[in-house]
PDB file of C-alpha atoms in Angstrom:
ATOM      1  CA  UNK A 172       9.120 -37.105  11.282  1.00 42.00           C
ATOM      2  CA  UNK A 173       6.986 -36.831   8.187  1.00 53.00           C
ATOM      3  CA  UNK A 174       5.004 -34.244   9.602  1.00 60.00           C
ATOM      4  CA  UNK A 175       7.600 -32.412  10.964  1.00 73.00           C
ATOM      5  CA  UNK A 176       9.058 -32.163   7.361  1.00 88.00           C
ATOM      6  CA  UNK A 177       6.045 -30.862   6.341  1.00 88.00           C
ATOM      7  CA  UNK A 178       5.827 -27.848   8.394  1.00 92.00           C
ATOM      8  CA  UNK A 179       9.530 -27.085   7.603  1.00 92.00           C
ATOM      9  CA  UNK A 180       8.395 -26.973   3.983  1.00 92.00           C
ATOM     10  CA  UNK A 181       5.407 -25.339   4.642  1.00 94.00           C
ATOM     11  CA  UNK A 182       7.408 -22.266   7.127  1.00 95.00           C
ATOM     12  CA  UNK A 183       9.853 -22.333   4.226  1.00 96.00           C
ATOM     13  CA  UNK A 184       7.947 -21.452   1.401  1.00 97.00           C
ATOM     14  CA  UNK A 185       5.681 -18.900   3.568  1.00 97.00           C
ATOM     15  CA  UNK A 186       8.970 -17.456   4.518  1.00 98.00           C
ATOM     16  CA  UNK A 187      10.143 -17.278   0.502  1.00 98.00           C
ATOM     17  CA  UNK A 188       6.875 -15.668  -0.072  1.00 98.00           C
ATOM     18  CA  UNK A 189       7.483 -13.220   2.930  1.00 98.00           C
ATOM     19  CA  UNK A 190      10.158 -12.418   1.805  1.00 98.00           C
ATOM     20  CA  UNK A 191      10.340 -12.114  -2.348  1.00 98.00           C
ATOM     21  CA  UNK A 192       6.993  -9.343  -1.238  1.00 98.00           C
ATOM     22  CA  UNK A 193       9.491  -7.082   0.528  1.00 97.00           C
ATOM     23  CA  UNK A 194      11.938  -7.353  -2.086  1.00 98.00           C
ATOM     24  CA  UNK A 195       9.148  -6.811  -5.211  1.00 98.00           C
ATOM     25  CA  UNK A 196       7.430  -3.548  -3.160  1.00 96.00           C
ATOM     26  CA  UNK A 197      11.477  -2.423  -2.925  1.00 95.00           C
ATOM     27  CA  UNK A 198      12.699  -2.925  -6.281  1.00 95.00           C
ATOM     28  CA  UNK A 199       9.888  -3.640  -8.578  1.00 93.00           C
ATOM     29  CA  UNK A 200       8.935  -7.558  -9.753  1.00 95.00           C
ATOM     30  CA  UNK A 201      11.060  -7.077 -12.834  1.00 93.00           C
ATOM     31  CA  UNK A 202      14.530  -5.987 -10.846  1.00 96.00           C
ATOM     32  CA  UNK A 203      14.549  -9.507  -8.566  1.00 97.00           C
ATOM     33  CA  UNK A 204      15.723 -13.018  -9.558  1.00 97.00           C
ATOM     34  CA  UNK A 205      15.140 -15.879  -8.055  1.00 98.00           C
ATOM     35  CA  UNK A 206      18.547 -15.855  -6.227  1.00 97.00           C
ATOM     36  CA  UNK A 207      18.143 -12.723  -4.727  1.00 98.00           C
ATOM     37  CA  UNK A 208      14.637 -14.251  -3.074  1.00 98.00           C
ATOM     38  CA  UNK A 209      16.692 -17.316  -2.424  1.00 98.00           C
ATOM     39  CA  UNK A 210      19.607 -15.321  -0.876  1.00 97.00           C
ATOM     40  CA  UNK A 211      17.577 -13.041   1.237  1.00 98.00           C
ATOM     41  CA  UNK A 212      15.280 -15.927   2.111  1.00 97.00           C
ATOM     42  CA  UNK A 213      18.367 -18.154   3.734  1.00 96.00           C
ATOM     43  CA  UNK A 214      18.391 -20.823   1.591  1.00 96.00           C
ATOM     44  CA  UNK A 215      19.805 -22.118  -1.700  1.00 94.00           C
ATOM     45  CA  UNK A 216      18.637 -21.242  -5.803  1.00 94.00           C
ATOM     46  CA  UNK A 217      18.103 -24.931  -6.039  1.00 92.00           C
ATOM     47  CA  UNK A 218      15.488 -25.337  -3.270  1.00 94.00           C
ATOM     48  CA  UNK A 219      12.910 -22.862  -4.945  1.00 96.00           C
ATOM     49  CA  UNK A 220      11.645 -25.138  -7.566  1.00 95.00           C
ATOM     50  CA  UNK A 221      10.930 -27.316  -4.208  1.00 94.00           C
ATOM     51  CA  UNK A 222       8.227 -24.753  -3.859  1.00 96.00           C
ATOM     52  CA  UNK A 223       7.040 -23.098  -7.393  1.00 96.00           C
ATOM     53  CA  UNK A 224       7.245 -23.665 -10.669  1.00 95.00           C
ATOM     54  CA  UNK A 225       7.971 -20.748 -11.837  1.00 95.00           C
ATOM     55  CA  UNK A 226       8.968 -16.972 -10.488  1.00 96.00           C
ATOM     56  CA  UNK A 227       6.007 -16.052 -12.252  1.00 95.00           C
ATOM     57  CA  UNK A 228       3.948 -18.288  -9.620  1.00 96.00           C
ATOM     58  CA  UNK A 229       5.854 -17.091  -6.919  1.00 98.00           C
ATOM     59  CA  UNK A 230       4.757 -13.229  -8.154  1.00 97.00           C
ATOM     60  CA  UNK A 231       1.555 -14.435  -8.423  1.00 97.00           C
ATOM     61  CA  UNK A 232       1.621 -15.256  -4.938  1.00 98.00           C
ATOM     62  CA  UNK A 233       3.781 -12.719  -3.338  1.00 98.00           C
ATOM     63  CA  UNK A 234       1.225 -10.204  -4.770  1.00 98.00           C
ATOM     64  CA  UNK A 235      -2.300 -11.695  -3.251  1.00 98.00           C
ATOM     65  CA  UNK A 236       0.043 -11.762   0.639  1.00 98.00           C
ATOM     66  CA  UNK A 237       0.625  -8.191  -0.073  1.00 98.00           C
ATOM     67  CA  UNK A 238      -2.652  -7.321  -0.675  1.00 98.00           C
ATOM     68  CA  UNK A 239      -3.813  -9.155   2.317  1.00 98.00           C
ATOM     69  CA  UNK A 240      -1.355  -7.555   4.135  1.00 97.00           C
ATOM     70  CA  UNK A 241      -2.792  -4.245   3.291  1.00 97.00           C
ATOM     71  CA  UNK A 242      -6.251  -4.936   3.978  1.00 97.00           C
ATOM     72  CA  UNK A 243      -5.434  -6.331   7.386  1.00 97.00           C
ATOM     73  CA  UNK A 244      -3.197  -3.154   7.670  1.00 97.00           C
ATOM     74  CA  UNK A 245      -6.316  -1.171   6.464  1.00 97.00           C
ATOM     75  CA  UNK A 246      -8.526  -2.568   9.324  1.00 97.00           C
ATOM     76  CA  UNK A 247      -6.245  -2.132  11.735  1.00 97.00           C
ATOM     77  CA  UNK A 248      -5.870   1.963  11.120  1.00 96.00           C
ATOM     78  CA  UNK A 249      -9.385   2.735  11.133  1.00 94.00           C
ATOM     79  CA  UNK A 250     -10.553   0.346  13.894  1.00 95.00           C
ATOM     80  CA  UNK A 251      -7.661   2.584  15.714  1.00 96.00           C
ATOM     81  CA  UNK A 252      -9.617   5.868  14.398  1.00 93.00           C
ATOM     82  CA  UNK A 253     -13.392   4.680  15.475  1.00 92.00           C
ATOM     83  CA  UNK A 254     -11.576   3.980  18.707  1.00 93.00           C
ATOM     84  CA  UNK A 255     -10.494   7.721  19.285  1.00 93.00           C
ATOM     85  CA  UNK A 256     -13.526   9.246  17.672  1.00 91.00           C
ATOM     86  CA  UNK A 257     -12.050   9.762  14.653  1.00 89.00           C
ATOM     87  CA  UNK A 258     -13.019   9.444  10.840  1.00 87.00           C
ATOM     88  CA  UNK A 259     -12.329   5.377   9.538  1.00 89.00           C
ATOM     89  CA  UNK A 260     -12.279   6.607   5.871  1.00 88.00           C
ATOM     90  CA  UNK A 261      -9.981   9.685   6.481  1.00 88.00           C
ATOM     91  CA  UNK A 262      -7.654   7.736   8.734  1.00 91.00           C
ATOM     92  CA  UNK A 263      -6.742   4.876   6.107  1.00 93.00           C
ATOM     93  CA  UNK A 264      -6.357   8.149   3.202  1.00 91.00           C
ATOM     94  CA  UNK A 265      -3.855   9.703   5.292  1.00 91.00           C
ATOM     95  CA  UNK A 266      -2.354   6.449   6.510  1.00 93.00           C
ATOM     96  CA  UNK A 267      -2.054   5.401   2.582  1.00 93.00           C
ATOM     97  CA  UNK A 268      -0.306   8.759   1.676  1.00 90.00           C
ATOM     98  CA  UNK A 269       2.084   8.601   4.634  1.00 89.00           C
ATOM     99  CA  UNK A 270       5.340   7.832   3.891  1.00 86.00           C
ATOM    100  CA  UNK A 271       6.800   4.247   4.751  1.00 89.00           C
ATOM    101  CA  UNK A 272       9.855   2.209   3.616  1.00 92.00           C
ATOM    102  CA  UNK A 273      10.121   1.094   0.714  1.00 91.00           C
ATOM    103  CA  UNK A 274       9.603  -2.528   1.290  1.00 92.00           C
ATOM    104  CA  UNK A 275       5.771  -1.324   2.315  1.00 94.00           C
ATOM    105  CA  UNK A 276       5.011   0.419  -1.064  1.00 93.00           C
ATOM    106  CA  UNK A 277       1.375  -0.501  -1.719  1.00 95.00           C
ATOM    107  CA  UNK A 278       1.164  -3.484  -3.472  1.00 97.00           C
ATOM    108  CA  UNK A 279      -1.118  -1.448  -5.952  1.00 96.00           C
ATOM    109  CA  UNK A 280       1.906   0.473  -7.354  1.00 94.00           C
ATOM    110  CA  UNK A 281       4.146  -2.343  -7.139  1.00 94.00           C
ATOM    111  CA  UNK A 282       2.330  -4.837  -9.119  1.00 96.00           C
ATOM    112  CA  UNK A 283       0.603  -2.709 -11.956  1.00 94.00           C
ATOM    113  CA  UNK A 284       3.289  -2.559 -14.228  1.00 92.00           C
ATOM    114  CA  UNK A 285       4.129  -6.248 -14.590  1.00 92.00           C
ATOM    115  CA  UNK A 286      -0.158  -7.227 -14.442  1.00 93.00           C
ATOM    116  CA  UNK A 287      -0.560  -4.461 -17.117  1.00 91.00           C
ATOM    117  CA  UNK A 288       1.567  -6.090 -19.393  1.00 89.00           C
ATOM    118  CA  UNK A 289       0.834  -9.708 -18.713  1.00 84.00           C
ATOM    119  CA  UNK A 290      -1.831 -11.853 -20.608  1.00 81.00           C
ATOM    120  CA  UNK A 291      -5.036 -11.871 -19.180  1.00 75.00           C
ATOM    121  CA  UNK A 292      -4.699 -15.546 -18.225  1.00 81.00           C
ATOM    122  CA  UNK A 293      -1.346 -14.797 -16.165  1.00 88.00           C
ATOM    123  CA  UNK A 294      -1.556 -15.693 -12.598  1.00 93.00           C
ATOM    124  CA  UNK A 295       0.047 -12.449 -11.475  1.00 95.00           C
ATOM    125  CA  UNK A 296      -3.108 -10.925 -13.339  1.00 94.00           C
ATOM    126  CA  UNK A 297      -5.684 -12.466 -11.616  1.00 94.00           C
ATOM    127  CA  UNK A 298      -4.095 -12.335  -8.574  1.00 96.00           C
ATOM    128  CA  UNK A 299      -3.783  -8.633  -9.145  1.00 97.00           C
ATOM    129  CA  UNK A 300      -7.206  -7.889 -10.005  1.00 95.00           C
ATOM    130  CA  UNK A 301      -8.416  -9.704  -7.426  1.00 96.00           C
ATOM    131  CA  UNK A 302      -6.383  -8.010  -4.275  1.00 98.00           C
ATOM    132  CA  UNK A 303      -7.237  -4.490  -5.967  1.00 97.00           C
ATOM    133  CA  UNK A 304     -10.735  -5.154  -5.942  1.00 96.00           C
ATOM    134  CA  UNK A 305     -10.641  -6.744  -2.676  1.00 97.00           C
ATOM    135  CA  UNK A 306      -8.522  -3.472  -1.385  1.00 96.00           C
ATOM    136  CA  UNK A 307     -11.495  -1.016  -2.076  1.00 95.00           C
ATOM    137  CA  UNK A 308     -14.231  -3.658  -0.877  1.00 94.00           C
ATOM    138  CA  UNK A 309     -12.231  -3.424   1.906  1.00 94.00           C
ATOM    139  CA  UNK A 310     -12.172   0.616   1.884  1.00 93.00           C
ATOM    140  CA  UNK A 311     -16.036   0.858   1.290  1.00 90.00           C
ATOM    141  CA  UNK A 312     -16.486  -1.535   4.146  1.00 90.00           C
ATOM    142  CA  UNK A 313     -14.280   0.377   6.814  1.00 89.00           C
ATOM    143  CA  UNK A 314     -15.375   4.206   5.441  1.00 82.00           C
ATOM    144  CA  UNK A 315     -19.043   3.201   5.171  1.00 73.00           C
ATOM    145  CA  UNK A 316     -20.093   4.770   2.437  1.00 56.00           C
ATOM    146  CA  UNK A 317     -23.194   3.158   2.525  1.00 63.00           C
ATOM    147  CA  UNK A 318     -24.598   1.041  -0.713  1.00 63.00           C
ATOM    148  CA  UNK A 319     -26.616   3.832  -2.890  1.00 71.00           C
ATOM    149  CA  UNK A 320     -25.122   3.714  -6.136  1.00 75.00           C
ATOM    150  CA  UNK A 321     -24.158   7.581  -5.484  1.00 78.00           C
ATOM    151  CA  UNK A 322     -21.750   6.981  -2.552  1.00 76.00           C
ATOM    152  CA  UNK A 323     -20.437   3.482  -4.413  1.00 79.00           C
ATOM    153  CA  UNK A 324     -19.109   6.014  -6.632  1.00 85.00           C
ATOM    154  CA  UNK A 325     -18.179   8.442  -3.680  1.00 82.00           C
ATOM    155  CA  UNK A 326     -15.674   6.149  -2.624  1.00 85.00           C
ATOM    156  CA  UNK A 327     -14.789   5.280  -6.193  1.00 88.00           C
ATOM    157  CA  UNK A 328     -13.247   8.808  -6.451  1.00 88.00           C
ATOM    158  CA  UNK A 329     -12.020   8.824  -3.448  1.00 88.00           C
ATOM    159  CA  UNK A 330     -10.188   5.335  -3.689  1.00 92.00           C
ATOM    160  CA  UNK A 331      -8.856   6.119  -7.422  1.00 92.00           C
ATOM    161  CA  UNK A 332      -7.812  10.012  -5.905  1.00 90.00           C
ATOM    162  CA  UNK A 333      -5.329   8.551  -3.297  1.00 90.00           C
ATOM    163  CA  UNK A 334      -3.720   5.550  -5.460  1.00 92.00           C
ATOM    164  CA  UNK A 335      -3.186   7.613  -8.211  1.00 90.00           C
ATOM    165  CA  UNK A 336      -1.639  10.186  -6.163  1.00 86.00           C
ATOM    166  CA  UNK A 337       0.531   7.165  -4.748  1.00 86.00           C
ATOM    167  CA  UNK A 338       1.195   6.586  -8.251  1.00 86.00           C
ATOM    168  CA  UNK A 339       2.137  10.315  -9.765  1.00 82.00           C
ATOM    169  CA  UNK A 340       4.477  10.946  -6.713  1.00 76.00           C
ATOM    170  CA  UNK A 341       6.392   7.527  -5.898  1.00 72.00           C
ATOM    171  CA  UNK A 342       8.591   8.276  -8.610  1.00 67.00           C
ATOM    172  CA  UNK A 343       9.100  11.923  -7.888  1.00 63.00           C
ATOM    173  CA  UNK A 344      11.868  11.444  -5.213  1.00 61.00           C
ATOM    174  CA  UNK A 345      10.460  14.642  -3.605  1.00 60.00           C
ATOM    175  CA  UNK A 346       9.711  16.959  -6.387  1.00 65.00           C
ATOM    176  CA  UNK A 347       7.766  19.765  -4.491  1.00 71.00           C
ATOM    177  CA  UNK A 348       4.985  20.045  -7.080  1.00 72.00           C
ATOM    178  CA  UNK A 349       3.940  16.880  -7.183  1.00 69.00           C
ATOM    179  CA  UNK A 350       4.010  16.156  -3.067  1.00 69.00           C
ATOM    180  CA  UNK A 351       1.586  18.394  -2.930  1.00 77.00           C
ATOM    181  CA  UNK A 352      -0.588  16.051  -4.652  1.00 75.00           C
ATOM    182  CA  UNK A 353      -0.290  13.752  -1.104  1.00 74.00           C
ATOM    183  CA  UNK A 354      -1.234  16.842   0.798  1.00 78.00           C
ATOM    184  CA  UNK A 355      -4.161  18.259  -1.664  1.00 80.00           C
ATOM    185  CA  UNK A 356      -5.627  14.695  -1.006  1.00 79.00           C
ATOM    186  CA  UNK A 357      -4.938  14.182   2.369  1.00 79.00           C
ATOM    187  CA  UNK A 358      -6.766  17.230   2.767  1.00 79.00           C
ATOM    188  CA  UNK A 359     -10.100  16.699   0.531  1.00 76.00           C
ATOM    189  CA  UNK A 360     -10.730  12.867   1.319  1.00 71.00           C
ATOM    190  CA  UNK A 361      -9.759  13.649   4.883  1.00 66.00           C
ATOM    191  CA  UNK A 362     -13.099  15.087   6.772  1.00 54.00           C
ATOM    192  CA  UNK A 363     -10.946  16.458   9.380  1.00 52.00           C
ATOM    193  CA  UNK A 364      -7.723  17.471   6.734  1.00 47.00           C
ATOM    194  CA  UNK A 365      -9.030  20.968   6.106  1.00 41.00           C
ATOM    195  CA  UNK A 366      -9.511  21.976   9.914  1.00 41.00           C
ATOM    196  CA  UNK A 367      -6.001  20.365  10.792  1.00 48.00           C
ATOM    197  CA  UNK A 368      -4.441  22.404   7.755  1.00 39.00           C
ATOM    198  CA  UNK A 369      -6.153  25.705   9.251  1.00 35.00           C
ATOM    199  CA  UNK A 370      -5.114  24.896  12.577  1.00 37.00           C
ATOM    200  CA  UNK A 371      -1.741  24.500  11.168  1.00 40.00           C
ATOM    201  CA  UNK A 372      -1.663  27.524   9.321  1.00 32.00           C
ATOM    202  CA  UNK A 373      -3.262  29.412  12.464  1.00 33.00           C
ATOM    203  CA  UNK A 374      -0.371  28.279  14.414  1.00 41.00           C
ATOM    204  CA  UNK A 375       2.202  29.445  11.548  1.00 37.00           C
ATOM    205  CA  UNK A 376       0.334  33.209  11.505  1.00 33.00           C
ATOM    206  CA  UNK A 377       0.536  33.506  15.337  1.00 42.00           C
ATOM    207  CA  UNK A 378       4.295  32.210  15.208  1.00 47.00           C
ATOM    208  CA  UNK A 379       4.539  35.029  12.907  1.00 42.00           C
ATOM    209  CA  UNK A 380       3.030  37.881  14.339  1.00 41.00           C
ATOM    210  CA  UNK A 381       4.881  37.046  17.735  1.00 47.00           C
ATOM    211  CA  UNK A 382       8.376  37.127  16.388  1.00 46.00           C
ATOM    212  CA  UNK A 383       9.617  41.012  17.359  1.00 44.00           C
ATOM    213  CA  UNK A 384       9.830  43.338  14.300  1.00 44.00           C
ATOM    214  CA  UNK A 385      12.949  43.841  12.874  1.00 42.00           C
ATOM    215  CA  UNK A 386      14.569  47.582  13.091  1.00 41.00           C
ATOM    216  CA  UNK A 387      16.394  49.275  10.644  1.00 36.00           C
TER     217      UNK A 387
END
């Protein structure tokens, strides 16, 4: 019995943690009480402190499973890539610049504004350096960039290119001049972006010229 209750409170507060994630990468860290966690979760306001001290712990927490998340997410889209011949590095840029709901905003964007303005000793801090830096080990791994200091820096640019782009245009609710941030990046860090978009545009010219000429 007392190990059964044990894994019930272990499935419940992986399940709280599950769940406050989606609702933080939704509606930002600051726009969720506990209840709402609680509420979405299944289970009562009183039954949190069961499992953290603090919502600040709970952020904390929430924010190192979506970073793993992503990572795991990460590996998954370029082992899919290398399988079909195709670039790792460019596969997780356009991947990461994709669209997606908004419970699967990066957790990158969703966690920067509350770590920015927390002490440096604040668990969601640490926990958010930590998964960032993590995040582009990750990247470097799965693009290869190899280890010169020269292509460390390569992927740098590349890394800081499509988050910040992620950044500029989340807020934009589809403001053409800043979208085409997404596609000037999918397109530069993407090896095989600037064929697709000329194959694109090749297809959009012959569309063109094969459309019968209007008479006046």
């Amino acid at each position: 019995m007392g190990r059964s209750s044990r894994q019930q409170a272990e499935e419940n507060r992986e399940r709280i943690v599950k769940v406050a994630s989606g609702l933080f990468a939704a509606n930002g860290v600051g726009a969720v009480g506990i209840a709402d966690v609680m509420k979405a979760a299944g289970m009562t306001q009183g039954g949190f402190y069961k499992h953290f001290e603090s919502k600040d712990a709970l952020a904390a927490e929430a924010c190192s499973f979506a970073f793993a998340g992503a990572a795991r997410m990460w590996r998954q889209v370029a082992e899919t890539a290398q399988h079909a011949g195709r670039d790792a590095a460019g596969a997780i840029v356009t991947y990461y610049l994709d669209p997606k709901p908004p419970e699967m905003t990066c957790p990158m964007v969703t966690y920067a504004p509350d770590a920015a303005s927390a002490p440096g000793e604040h668990p969601l801090n640490a926990a958010y350096s930590a998964g960032v830096r993590d995040l582009f080990d990750t990247f470097c791994e799965l693009s290869g960039p190899g280890s010169s200091d020269a292509s460390r820096d390569h992927a740098r640019m590349q890394f800081a290119a499509m988050v910040g782009s992620n950044m500029l245009t989340r807020p934009s609710r589809g403001a053409g001049w800043l979208t085409r941030f997404r596609q000037s990046i999918k397109t530069n860090l993407n090896p095989g972006g600037q064929a697709k978009a000329d194959r694109n545009t090749a297809r959009t010219v012959d569309r063109a010229r094969q459309k019968p000429e209007r008479r006046s």
